[in-house]
Amino acid sequence: MTDGGKSRPGSKRPALSVVIPVCDEAESIPVVLRELLAKAGAAYDLDVVVVDDGSVDGSADVVAAAGRAEARIRLIRHANRCGKSSALRTGMFAARSRWVATIDGDGENDPADLVAMAGRIDLTRIGSVGLVAGNRRRRTAGAARLVASRLANAIRKAALRDDCPDTACGLKLIPRELFLALPYFDSLHRYMPALVRRYGFDVVNVSVDDRPRISGQSKYTNLRRALVGIVDLLGVYWLLRRTSVGALPFARDGDDG
């Protein structure tokens, strides 16, 4: 259950939950957790939820050991791989803070950027901004993947008019209740800007660094990503046209200052 965005007793730092989806990243996740606690833990009262999405490389054991040493880290396991959006949703249900950040478990995202992104909003309230989205600059992906990504982003922006240049970046901040109010489907995480706008909120895009992954590899080939993306894009286009948003199932605190 969420605590309504309140920090723990005795803490003067704003409360922030962080959800990290992990799949076969036993080598990188300890580094990510240490860096997150060092950089973001100094600024925020963190609640870190790591969702192991059916890993077979011992990732869950590594996170469990980290959790025994650090009370701010919690582990939730999927018995089988369900996908990134499912892992994020599981983490959102478990998150305790009003605002939740997402970060990938492969080391590509810099937690220092998360701190800068969180500084763009008031973590104690939900105002006009419903999403702070990281947009990667100086991409480290190979040329073929980079070209495919830019093409996919251009098609998506033209079709959905979401005004977000990089929806696949793992760094995002969103109110927990808003995420859970969005219609759930596989690849939801790639269409959050369009859906958040459809629900009447603003999206803030922030440039962030993109670092080489510490270990592991992409879960999709360019061809598979393209084929899945076409189906998802058509589905989201239909969904946006058929969605009428009335009263929200959570309190909104007015415009952001």
mmCIF file of C-alpha atoms in Angstrom:
data_model
loop_
_atom_site.group_PDB
_atom_site.id
_atom_site.type_symbol
_atom_site.label_atom_id
_atom_site.label_comp_id
_atom_site.label_asym_id
_atom_site.label_seq_id
_atom_site.Cartn_x
_atom_site.Cartn_y
_atom_site.Cartn_z
ATOM 1 C CA MET A 1 0.000 0.000 0.000
ATOM 2 C CA THR A 2 1.235 3.475 -0.788
ATOM 3 C CA ASP A 3 1.937 5.802 2.130
ATOM 4 C CA GLY A 4 0.623 8.809 0.201
ATOM 5 C CA GLY A 5 4.068 10.105 -0.648
ATOM 6 C CA LYS A 6 5.211 10.523 2.956
ATOM 7 C CA SER A 7 8.808 9.888 3.953
ATOM 8 C CA ARG A 8 9.697 7.454 6.703
ATOM 9 C CA PRO A 9 9.588 8.771 10.278
ATOM 10 C CA GLY A 10 12.703 10.816 10.982
ATOM 11 C CA SER A 11 13.565 11.385 7.313
ATOM 12 C CA LYS A 12 13.561 14.926 5.942
ATOM 13 C CA ARG A 13 14.062 13.784 2.335
ATOM 14 C CA PRO A 14 11.158 13.429 -0.113
ATOM 15 C CA ALA A 15 9.877 9.880 -0.556
ATOM 16 C CA LEU A 16 10.507 8.192 -3.908
ATOM 17 C CA SER A 17 9.939 4.609 -4.976
ATOM 18 C CA VAL A 18 12.147 3.132 -7.699
ATOM 19 C CA VAL A 19 11.071 0.084 -9.705
ATOM 20 C CA ILE A 20 13.793 -1.904 -11.477
ATOM 21 C CA PRO A 21 12.730 -4.680 -13.873
ATOM 22 C CA VAL A 22 15.421 -7.360 -14.119
ATOM 23 C CA CYS A 23 15.835 -10.328 -16.447
ATOM 24 C CA ASP A 24 19.146 -12.215 -16.391
ATOM 25 C CA GLU A 25 21.211 -9.302 -15.109
ATOM 26 C CA ALA A 26 23.023 -10.859 -12.148
ATOM 27 C CA GLU A 27 26.287 -9.200 -13.138
ATOM 28 C CA SER A 28 24.960 -5.677 -13.530
ATOM 29 C CA ILE A 29 22.220 -5.338 -10.894
ATOM 30 C CA PRO A 30 24.600 -5.089 -7.866
ATOM 31 C CA VAL A 31 26.359 -2.174 -9.581
ATOM 32 C CA VAL A 32 23.040 -0.514 -10.413
ATOM 33 C CA LEU A 33 21.795 -0.852 -6.832
ATOM 34 C CA ARG A 34 25.004 0.525 -5.295
ATOM 35 C CA GLU A 35 25.019 3.474 -7.686
ATOM 36 C CA LEU A 36 21.321 4.163 -7.156
ATOM 37 C CA LEU A 37 21.634 4.209 -3.367
ATOM 38 C CA ALA A 38 24.745 6.385 -3.515
ATOM 39 C CA LYS A 39 23.411 8.978 -5.965
ATOM 40 C CA ALA A 40 19.643 9.018 -5.425
ATOM 41 C CA GLY A 41 19.672 7.784 -1.834
ATOM 42 C CA ALA A 42 21.431 10.944 -0.744
ATOM 43 C CA ALA A 43 18.609 13.094 -2.123
ATOM 44 C CA TYR A 44 15.477 10.978 -1.526
ATOM 45 C CA ASP A 45 13.987 8.586 0.988
ATOM 46 C CA LEU A 46 14.154 5.602 -1.347
ATOM 47 C CA ASP A 47 11.958 2.552 -1.594
ATOM 48 C CA VAL A 48 13.600 0.263 -4.175
ATOM 49 C CA VAL A 49 11.523 -2.545 -5.675
ATOM 50 C CA VAL A 50 13.415 -4.978 -7.911
ATOM 51 C CA VAL A 51 11.137 -7.220 -9.964
ATOM 52 C CA ASP A 52 12.932 -10.316 -11.215
ATOM 53 C CA ASP A 53 11.126 -11.341 -14.406
ATOM 54 C CA GLY A 54 11.872 -15.043 -14.587
ATOM 55 C CA SER A 55 15.670 -14.825 -14.558
ATOM 56 C CA VAL A 56 17.638 -18.060 -14.829
ATOM 57 C CA ASP A 57 21.100 -16.645 -14.077
ATOM 58 C CA GLY A 58 20.757 -16.126 -10.321
ATOM 59 C CA SER A 59 19.657 -12.479 -10.491
ATOM 60 C CA ALA A 60 17.023 -13.057 -7.807
ATOM 61 C CA ASP A 61 19.596 -14.508 -5.399
ATOM 62 C CA VAL A 62 21.867 -11.506 -5.945
ATOM 63 C CA VAL A 63 19.035 -9.049 -5.251
ATOM 64 C CA ALA A 64 17.852 -11.040 -2.232
ATOM 65 C CA ALA A 65 21.361 -10.813 -0.748
ATOM 66 C CA ALA A 66 21.393 -7.054 -1.387
ATOM 67 C CA GLY A 67 18.016 -6.771 0.339
ATOM 68 C CA ARG A 68 19.279 -8.549 3.432
ATOM 69 C CA ALA A 69 22.086 -6.016 3.687
ATOM 70 C CA GLU A 70 19.989 -2.947 2.812
ATOM 71 C CA ALA A 71 16.412 -2.511 4.098
ATOM 72 C CA ARG A 72 15.495 -0.100 1.285
ATOM 73 C CA ILE A 73 15.752 -2.907 -1.296
ATOM 74 C CA ARG A 74 12.870 -5.342 -1.833
ATOM 75 C CA LEU A 75 12.648 -8.274 -4.247
ATOM 76 C CA ILE A 76 9.577 -9.562 -6.051
ATOM 77 C CA ARG A 77 9.850 -12.573 -8.368
ATOM 78 C CA HIS A 78 7.922 -13.677 -11.428
ATOM 79 C CA ALA A 79 8.106 -17.456 -11.735
ATOM 80 C CA ASN A 80 8.157 -17.094 -15.525
ATOM 81 C CA ARG A 81 9.162 -14.298 -17.843
ATOM 82 C CA CYS A 82 6.193 -11.971 -18.397
ATOM 83 C CA GLY A 83 7.865 -8.975 -20.055
ATOM 84 C CA LYS A 84 9.033 -5.536 -18.981
ATOM 85 C CA SER A 85 5.613 -3.884 -18.782
ATOM 86 C CA SER A 86 4.331 -6.687 -16.558
ATOM 87 C CA ALA A 87 7.381 -6.343 -14.300
ATOM 88 C CA LEU A 88 6.825 -2.591 -14.041
ATOM 89 C CA ARG A 89 3.158 -3.124 -13.160
ATOM 90 C CA THR A 90 4.073 -5.625 -10.446
ATOM 91 C CA GLY A 91 6.534 -3.112 -9.032
ATOM 92 C CA MET A 92 3.989 -0.285 -9.151
ATOM 93 C CA PHE A 93 1.524 -2.326 -7.098
ATOM 94 C CA ALA A 94 4.242 -2.858 -4.470
ATOM 95 C CA ALA A 95 5.605 0.714 -4.469
ATOM 96 C CA ARG A 96 5.025 2.751 -1.325
ATOM 97 C CA SER A 97 5.493 6.319 -2.548
ATOM 98 C CA ARG A 98 3.229 8.692 -4.460
ATOM 99 C CA TRP A 99 5.760 9.083 -7.298
ATOM 100 C CA VAL A 100 7.632 6.125 -8.766
ATOM 101 C CA ALA A 101 10.769 6.175 -10.878
ATOM 102 C CA THR A 102 11.728 3.402 -13.276
ATOM 103 C CA ILE A 103 15.289 2.500 -14.220
ATOM 104 C CA ASP A 104 16.718 -0.436 -16.155
ATOM 105 C CA GLY A 105 18.820 -3.101 -14.476
ATOM 106 C CA ASP A 106 21.570 -3.335 -17.107
ATOM 107 C CA GLY A 107 23.498 -0.198 -16.123
ATOM 108 C CA GLU A 108 22.640 1.862 -19.213
ATOM 109 C CA ASN A 109 20.806 4.477 -17.125
ATOM 110 C CA ASP A 110 22.663 6.877 -14.812
ATOM 111 C CA PRO A 111 20.890 7.381 -11.447
ATOM 112 C CA ALA A 112 22.272 10.929 -11.412
ATOM 113 C CA ASP A 113 19.884 11.657 -14.289
ATOM 114 C CA LEU A 114 17.037 10.261 -12.214
ATOM 115 C CA VAL A 115 17.863 12.789 -9.491
ATOM 116 C CA ALA A 116 17.803 15.633 -12.017
ATOM 117 C CA MET A 117 14.485 14.408 -13.443
ATOM 118 C CA ALA A 118 12.879 14.154 -10.010
ATOM 119 C CA GLY A 119 13.966 17.727 -9.358
ATOM 120 C CA ARG A 120 11.593 18.861 -12.108
ATOM 121 C CA ILE A 121 8.490 18.031 -10.039
ATOM 122 C CA ASP A 122 7.143 18.124 -6.485
ATOM 123 C CA LEU A 123 7.182 14.545 -5.228
ATOM 124 C CA THR A 124 4.625 15.286 -2.531
ATOM 125 C CA ARG A 125 1.794 16.121 -4.936
ATOM 126 C CA ILE A 126 0.215 15.308 -8.291
ATOM 127 C CA GLY A 127 -0.269 18.398 -10.427
ATOM 128 C CA SER A 128 -0.405 19.078 -14.147
ATOM 129 C CA VAL A 129 2.678 16.948 -14.903
ATOM 130 C CA GLY A 130 1.941 13.236 -15.092
ATOM 131 C CA LEU A 131 5.199 11.941 -16.539
ATOM 132 C CA VAL A 132 8.866 12.929 -16.598
ATOM 133 C CA ALA A 133 10.480 10.973 -19.437
ATOM 134 C CA GLY A 134 14.180 10.496 -20.077
ATOM 135 C CA ASN A 135 15.347 11.014 -23.653
ATOM 136 C CA ARG A 136 18.717 9.442 -24.413
ATOM 137 C CA ARG A 137 21.405 11.553 -26.035
ATOM 138 C CA ARG A 138 24.583 10.186 -27.625
ATOM 139 C CA ARG A 139 23.139 6.674 -27.977
ATOM 140 C CA THR A 140 25.612 3.811 -27.491
ATOM 141 C CA ALA A 141 23.595 1.235 -29.465
ATOM 142 C CA GLY A 142 24.936 -0.185 -32.721
ATOM 143 C CA ALA A 143 24.239 1.578 -36.007
ATOM 144 C CA ALA A 144 21.510 -0.849 -37.144
ATOM 145 C CA ARG A 145 19.629 -0.639 -33.855
ATOM 146 C CA LEU A 146 19.980 3.142 -33.776
ATOM 147 C CA VAL A 147 18.545 3.535 -37.276
ATOM 148 C CA ALA A 148 15.671 1.180 -36.467
ATOM 149 C CA SER A 149 14.961 3.061 -33.237
ATOM 150 C CA ARG A 150 14.900 6.464 -34.940
ATOM 151 C CA LEU A 151 12.598 5.202 -37.659
ATOM 152 C CA ALA A 152 10.233 3.637 -35.124
ATOM 153 C CA ASN A 153 10.208 6.816 -33.043
ATOM 154 C CA ALA A 154 9.401 8.947 -36.096
ATOM 155 C CA ILE A 155 6.490 6.706 -37.115
ATOM 156 C CA ARG A 156 5.134 6.585 -33.571
ATOM 157 C CA LYS A 157 5.371 10.368 -33.096
ATOM 158 C CA ALA A 158 3.561 10.986 -36.383
ATOM 159 C CA ALA A 159 0.778 8.522 -35.592
ATOM 160 C CA LEU A 160 0.218 9.256 -31.908
ATOM 161 C CA ARG A 161 1.467 12.856 -31.660
ATOM 162 C CA ASP A 162 2.981 12.123 -28.278
ATOM 163 C CA ASP A 163 5.818 14.670 -28.729
ATOM 164 C CA CYS A 164 8.337 12.308 -27.127
ATOM 165 C CA PRO A 165 11.551 11.578 -29.058
ATOM 166 C CA ASP A 166 12.528 8.433 -27.107
ATOM 167 C CA THR A 167 9.756 6.461 -25.422
ATOM 168 C CA ALA A 168 11.941 3.360 -24.916
ATOM 169 C CA CYS A 169 14.299 5.012 -22.414
ATOM 170 C CA GLY A 170 14.120 3.164 -19.097
ATOM 171 C CA LEU A 171 14.247 6.344 -16.995
ATOM 172 C CA LYS A 172 10.773 7.673 -16.191
ATOM 173 C CA LEU A 173 8.874 9.143 -13.250
ATOM 174 C CA ILE A 174 5.113 8.803 -12.916
ATOM 175 C CA PRO A 175 2.572 8.938 -10.089
ATOM 176 C CA ARG A 176 1.882 5.382 -8.947
ATOM 177 C CA GLU A 177 -1.881 5.787 -9.147
ATOM 178 C CA LEU A 178 -1.732 7.249 -12.640
ATOM 179 C CA PHE A 179 0.301 4.321 -13.951
ATOM 180 C CA LEU A 180 -2.152 1.853 -12.436
ATOM 181 C CA ALA A 181 -5.077 3.771 -13.972
ATOM 182 C CA LEU A 182 -3.648 3.353 -17.487
ATOM 183 C CA PRO A 183 -4.947 0.452 -19.600
ATOM 184 C CA TYR A 184 -2.504 -2.432 -19.240
ATOM 185 C CA PHE A 185 -1.015 -4.325 -22.199
ATOM 186 C CA ASP A 186 2.379 -5.702 -23.228
ATOM 187 C CA SER A 187 4.748 -2.867 -24.236
ATOM 188 C CA LEU A 188 2.756 -0.321 -22.228
ATOM 189 C CA HIS A 189 6.070 1.212 -21.132
ATOM 190 C CA ARG A 190 6.751 2.356 -24.712
ATOM 191 C CA TYR A 191 3.461 4.232 -24.990
ATOM 192 C CA MET A 192 3.245 5.952 -21.620
ATOM 193 C CA PRO A 193 3.707 9.506 -23.018
ATOM 194 C CA ALA A 194 0.747 9.178 -25.412
ATOM 195 C CA LEU A 195 -1.495 7.593 -22.771
ATOM 196 C CA VAL A 196 -0.547 10.090 -20.055
ATOM 197 C CA ARG A 197 -1.378 12.968 -22.410
ATOM 198 C CA ARG A 198 -4.696 11.328 -23.255
ATOM 199 C CA TYR A 199 -5.491 11.287 -19.544
ATOM 200 C CA GLY A 200 -5.043 15.062 -19.437
ATOM 201 C CA PHE A 201 -1.549 15.369 -17.997
ATOM 202 C CA ASP A 202 1.579 17.078 -19.297
ATOM 203 C CA VAL A 203 4.773 15.201 -20.153
ATOM 204 C CA VAL A 204 8.195 16.682 -19.389
ATOM 205 C CA ASN A 205 11.038 15.380 -21.578
ATOM 206 C CA VAL A 206 14.536 15.483 -20.092
ATOM 207 C CA SER A 207 17.805 14.663 -21.893
ATOM 208 C CA VAL A 208 19.752 11.894 -20.159
ATOM 209 C CA ASP A 209 22.951 9.942 -20.759
ATOM 210 C CA ASP A 210 22.995 6.524 -22.399
ATOM 211 C CA ARG A 211 25.799 4.254 -21.211
ATOM 212 C CA PRO A 212 26.980 0.897 -22.510
ATOM 213 C CA ARG A 213 25.199 -1.931 -20.695
ATOM 214 C CA ILE A 214 27.331 -3.641 -18.072
ATOM 215 C CA SER A 215 26.215 -7.116 -19.091
ATOM 216 C CA GLY A 216 23.494 -8.994 -20.944
ATOM 217 C CA GLN A 217 21.927 -8.169 -24.261
ATOM 218 C CA SER A 218 18.755 -6.712 -25.728
ATOM 219 C CA LYS A 219 15.731 -8.986 -25.370
ATOM 220 C CA TYR A 220 14.580 -8.132 -28.926
ATOM 221 C CA THR A 221 16.102 -8.312 -32.391
ATOM 222 C CA ASN A 222 15.430 -5.367 -34.715
ATOM 223 C CA LEU A 223 13.021 -7.486 -36.810
ATOM 224 C CA ARG A 224 11.072 -8.768 -33.817
ATOM 225 C CA ARG A 225 10.920 -5.279 -32.316
ATOM 226 C CA ALA A 226 9.561 -3.899 -35.614
ATOM 227 C CA LEU A 227 6.902 -6.584 -36.008
ATOM 228 C CA VAL A 228 5.701 -6.258 -32.420
ATOM 229 C CA GLY A 229 5.853 -2.471 -32.706
ATOM 230 C CA ILE A 230 3.504 -2.355 -35.693
ATOM 231 C CA VAL A 231 0.833 -4.353 -33.868
ATOM 232 C CA ASP A 232 1.263 -2.294 -30.690
ATOM 233 C CA LEU A 233 1.105 1.007 -32.562
ATOM 234 C CA LEU A 234 -2.160 0.067 -34.278
ATOM 235 C CA GLY A 235 -3.610 -1.055 -30.963
ATOM 236 C CA VAL A 236 -2.614 2.117 -29.126
ATOM 237 C CA TYR A 237 -3.896 4.294 -31.985
ATOM 238 C CA TRP A 238 -7.288 2.570 -31.677
ATOM 239 C CA LEU A 239 -7.193 2.795 -27.886
ATOM 240 C CA LEU A 240 -6.521 6.543 -27.875
ATOM 241 C CA ARG A 241 -9.387 7.169 -30.283
ATOM 242 C CA ARG A 242 -11.766 5.063 -28.172
ATOM 243 C CA THR A 243 -10.780 6.362 -24.730
ATOM 244 C CA SER A 244 -12.895 8.994 -22.973
ATOM 245 C CA VAL A 245 -11.461 10.000 -19.620
ATOM 246 C CA GLY A 246 -13.867 11.179 -16.954
ATOM 247 C CA ALA A 247 -13.112 11.486 -13.244
ATOM 248 C CA LEU A 248 -9.715 10.139 -12.243
ATOM 249 C CA PRO A 249 -9.610 7.474 -9.511
ATOM 250 C CA PHE A 250 -7.164 9.547 -7.425
ATOM 251 C CA ALA A 251 -6.798 13.078 -6.109
ATOM 252 C CA ARG A 252 -5.103 15.711 -8.252
ATOM 253 C CA ASP A 253 -3.573 18.716 -6.529
ATOM 254 C CA GLY A 254 -3.925 21.365 -9.238
ATOM 255 C CA ASP A 255 -1.315 22.947 -11.475
ATOM 256 C CA ASP A 256 2.408 22.546 -10.871
ATOM 257 C CA GLY A 257 4.312 25.645 -9.957
#
